[in-house]
Amino acid sequence: MEDHLLVILPHPDDESFGAAGTMLSFKENGGKVTYACMTLGEMGRNMGNPPFANRETLPQLRKQELEAAAEILKIDDLILMGLRDKTIEFEDENKLAERISKLIEDRKPTLVITFYPGYAVHPDHDACGAVVIKAVASMPKEQRPTVHALAFSKECIDDLGEPQIINDISRFHQQKLDALKAHKTQTQEVVSQTEIALKEGTGEVLDRFKFERFWIYSFDD
């Protein structure tokens, strides 16, 4: 069976920050990549720097930015789930989990990447991770894909231990940077700082362009 990576995250740009190199590595090895993005990030505060978007134009601009990033990251299948930004925690969890279960059943991924619930800082991140875990947990054990979870809260290392998966993505650092640049309403300042760090070869930012780290989610049963 062809390896299939299904990435389920809440916002445009989450994929570029958290899993860009991993997705490109998957593609390089002949796998297929699907990204299911829950919202268009339409409640984001950033409007470009200097501002070129407004509250009315931001959803369409972020959709276009995501499509551009998906092309850079060679994503085979981009799914826009149409949920409202900053409200995922208020969705009916059972209905949303059922929707994700159907997506997994349809795409049959061998690996799912999402946020680690409780360790992803933003309410949308935690709610997204929780409902994805709920969906996978509802499947028979022998049919579940492996889940690699992103975590970056202050206590994640203390509580979860060191990440078990450390992907060397240094050969994809330019594509990761290009994908971040595609999200230009949101990332101009980050990209500027990153380009300086990459040029100087120092700093925590540089590490994020060399490695992407994940925790293997362990189910209780």
C-alpha positions as a printed NumPy array, in Angstrom:
array([[  0.   ,   0.   ,   0.   ],
       [  1.257,   3.472,  -0.853],
       [  2.304,   5.5  ,   2.179],
       [ -0.18 ,   8.302,   2.705],
       [  0.333,  11.193,   5.108],
       [ -2.784,  12.996,   6.288],
       [ -2.095,  16.318,   8.018],
       [ -5.04 ,  17.778,   9.956],
       [ -4.425,  21.228,  11.422],
       [ -6.685,  24.221,  12.044],
       [ -5.112,  27.144,  10.184],
       [ -3.426,  28.093,   6.933],
       [  0.318,  28.371,   7.797],
       [  0.202,  25.678,  10.556],
       [  1.347,  23.185,   7.93 ],
       [  4.306,  25.34 ,   6.894],
       [  5.462,  26.065,  10.432],
       [  5.034,  22.537,  11.756],
       [  5.376,  19.944,   9.023],
       [  6.657,  21.48 ,   5.759],
       [  9.873,  19.492,   5.605],
       [  8.195,  16.308,   6.764],
       [  5.605,  16.566,   3.991],
       [  8.302,  17.18 ,   1.382],
       [ 10.301,  14.236,   2.717],
       [  7.205,  12.06 ,   2.438],
       [  6.788,  13.148,  -1.184],
       [ 10.468,  12.551,  -1.916],
       [ 10.023,   8.967,  -0.748],
       [  7.099,   8.395,  -3.083],
       [  4.268,   8.918,  -0.617],
       [  1.053,  10.899,  -0.993],
       [  0.208,  13.928,   1.15 ],
       [ -3.237,  15.26 ,   2.046],
       [ -3.716,  18.407,   4.098],
       [ -7.104,  18.974,   5.736],
       [ -7.166,  22.572,   6.965],
       [-10.048,  23.176,   9.334],
       [-10.443,  26.962,   8.895],
       [ -9.25 ,  29.835,   6.729],
       [ -7.779,  31.649,   9.726],
       [-10.142,  34.495,   8.988],
       [ -9.991,  35.875,  12.529],
       [ -6.249,  36.396,  12.399],
       [ -5.049,  39.783,  13.561],
       [ -2.273,  40.167,  11.026],
       [ -3.233,  41.943,   7.824],
       [  0.204,  42.109,   6.214],
       [  3.078,  44.433,   7.012],
       [  2.377,  47.074,   5.842],
       [ -1.314,  46.095,   5.92 ],
       [ -2.834,  45.137,   2.574],
       [ -5.767,  43.03 ,   3.811],
       [ -8.832,  43.829,   5.869],
       [-11.387,  41.771,   7.754],
       [-13.479,  41.331,   4.584],
       [-10.645,  40.355,   2.255],
       [ -8.617,  38.245,   4.671],
       [-10.46 ,  34.914,   4.209],
       [-10.013,  34.891,   0.429],
       [ -6.412,  36.066,   0.696],
       [ -5.563,  33.357,   3.214],
       [ -7.198,  30.751,   0.987],
       [ -5.026,  31.886,  -1.923],
       [ -1.939,  31.898,   0.3  ],
       [ -2.676,  28.353,   1.465],
       [ -3.1  ,  27.156,  -2.106],
       [  0.257,  28.721,  -3.029],
       [  1.956,  27.083,  -0.036],
       [  0.345,  23.733,  -0.892],
       [  1.876,  23.922,  -4.352],
       [  5.329,  24.668,  -2.918],
       [  4.962,  21.763,  -0.49 ],
       [  3.754,  19.424,  -3.265],
       [  0.575,  18.596,  -1.367],
       [ -1.494,  16.212,  -3.478],
       [ -4.853,  16.902,  -1.933],
       [ -5.842,  20.116,  -0.128],
       [ -9.109,  19.869,   1.794],
       [-10.75 ,  23.007,   3.183],
       [-13.049,  21.872,   5.981],
       [-14.874,  25.199,   6.235],
       [-14.974,  25.589,  10.011],
       [-14.907,  29.025,  11.582],
       [-11.618,  30.291,  12.935],
       [-11.279,  30.466,  16.729],
       [-14.432,  28.422,  17.312],
       [-13.275,  24.812,  16.895],
       [-13.53 ,  24.206,  20.638],
       [-17.253,  25.018,  20.394],
       [-17.99 ,  22.564,  17.578],
       [-20.001,  19.42 ,  18.318],
       [-17.055,  17.134,  19.011],
       [-18.907,  13.923,  18.149],
       [-20.082,  15.24 ,  14.779],
       [-16.668,  16.646,  13.92 ],
       [-14.94 ,  13.423,  14.98 ],
       [-17.347,  11.477,  12.771],
       [-16.475,  13.742,   9.85 ],
       [-12.767,  13.163,  10.419],
       [-13.338,   9.425,  10.77 ],
       [-14.975,   9.413,   7.338],
       [-12.024,  11.373,   5.947],
       [ -9.587,   8.812,   7.382],
       [-11.729,   5.952,   6.127],
       [-11.764,   7.489,   2.653],
       [ -8.065,   8.442,   2.379],
       [ -6.678,   5.486,   4.371],
       [ -3.55 ,   7.301,   5.626],
       [ -0.668,   5.362,   7.107],
       [  0.332,   8.391,   9.183],
       [ -1.667,  11.3  ,  10.622],
       [ -0.07 ,  14.524,  11.857],
       [ -2.014,  16.824,  14.151],
       [ -1.501,  18.857,  17.322],
       [ -1.005,  17.138,  20.673],
       [ -4.157,  18.079,  22.62 ],
       [ -3.347,  20.061,  25.74 ],
       [  0.179,  20.917,  24.602],
       [ -0.376,  23.117,  21.564],
       [ -1.011,  26.515,  23.253],
       [ -3.802,  27.865,  20.999],
       [ -7.42 ,  26.76 ,  21.736],
       [ -7.981,  25.869,  18.069],
       [ -4.786,  23.775,  18.057],
       [ -5.797,  21.838,  21.172],
       [ -9.387,  21.363,  19.989],
       [ -8.203,  20.171,  16.577],
       [ -5.824,  17.666,  18.13 ],
       [ -8.453,  16.415,  20.565],
       [-11.048,  15.716,  17.908],
       [ -8.544,  14.018,  15.595],
       [ -7.427,  11.77 ,  18.463],
       [-11.076,  11.014,  19.237],
       [-11.669,  10.032,  15.613],
       [ -8.626,   7.756,  15.429],
       [ -9.395,   6.218,  18.831],
       [-12.851,   5.243,  17.578],
       [-11.29 ,   3.003,  14.942],
       [-10.407,  -0.654,  15.544],
       [ -6.829,  -0.802,  16.837],
       [ -5.572,  -2.8  ,  13.892],
       [ -6.906,  -0.202,  11.445],
       [ -5.579,   2.928,  13.12 ],
       [ -2.918,   4.998,  11.37 ],
       [  0.087,   6.062,  13.393],
       [ -0.371,   9.546,  14.863],
       [  2.531,  11.984,  15.167],
       [  1.613,  15.004,  17.274],
       [  3.068,  18.512,  17.363],
       [  3.579,  20.047,  20.806],
       [  5.265,  23.259,  21.893],
       [  3.827,  24.346,  25.216],
       [  6.336,  25.167,  27.977],
       [  5.571,  21.971,  29.889],
       [  5.476,  19.547,  26.955],
       [  8.979,  18.126,  27.537],
       [  8.396,  17.741,  31.29 ],
       [  5.057,  16.013,  30.781],
       [  5.586,  14.069,  27.567],
       [  9.335,  13.523,  27.561],
       [ 11.532,  14.225,  24.586],
       [  9.895,  13.892,  21.15 ],
       [ 10.323,  10.409,  19.701],
       [ 10.373,  11.573,  16.093],
       [ 13.005,  14.089,  14.937],
       [ 12.963,  14.555,  11.194],
       [ 16.039,  16.143,   9.628],
       [ 14.515,  18.556,   7.133],
       [ 17.58 ,  20.695,   6.502],
       [ 17.597,  19.842,   2.799],
       [ 14.124,  21.37 ,   2.512],
       [ 14.83 ,  24.613,   4.378],
       [ 14.38 ,  26.788,   1.288],
       [ 11.003,  25.24 ,   0.411],
       [  9.873,  25.631,   4.036],
       [ 10.882,  29.287,   3.923],
       [  9.129,  29.745,   0.565],
       [  5.962,  28.143,   1.938],
       [  6.026,  30.495,   4.922],
       [  6.524,  33.431,   2.56 ],
       [  3.397,  32.375,   0.694],
       [  1.393,  33.177,   3.833],
       [  2.362,  36.818,   3.477],
       [ -0.563,  38.319,   5.387],
       [  0.699,  36.473,   8.466],
       [  4.399,  35.772,   8.238],
       [  6.34 ,  38.75 ,   6.88 ],
       [  7.947,  39.545,  10.222],
       [  8.72 ,  35.885,  10.962],
       [ 10.202,  35.423,   7.499],
       [ 12.368,  38.519,   7.919],
       [ 13.736,  37.257,  11.256],
       [ 14.222,  33.797,   9.804],
       [ 16.189,  35.036,   6.825],
       [ 18.545,  36.918,   9.169],
       [ 18.992,  33.817,  11.355],
       [ 19.633,  31.603,   8.342],
       [ 22.183,  34.079,   6.996],
       [ 23.968,  34.289,  10.355],
       [ 23.617,  30.55 ,  10.976],
       [ 22.583,  31.049,  14.585],
       [ 19.557,  31.027,  16.828],
       [ 16.566,  28.896,  17.747],
       [ 14.915,  29.787,  14.452],
       [ 17.678,  28.019,  12.587],
       [ 16.969,  24.799,  14.528],
       [ 13.356,  24.866,  13.37 ],
       [ 14.597,  24.857,   9.789],
       [ 16.795,  21.837,  10.404],
       [ 14.465,  19.61 ,  12.393],
       [ 10.744,  18.97 ,  12.819],
       [  9.83 ,  17.172,  16.025],
       [  6.811,  15.035,  16.85 ],
       [  5.505,  12.885,  19.659],
       [  4.013,   9.487,  18.863],
       [  0.521,   9.56 ,  20.329],
       [ -0.176,   6.515,  22.489],
       [ -3.784,   5.46 ,  22.881],
       [ -5.017,   4.14 ,  26.208],
       [ -6.337,   0.795,  24.968]])
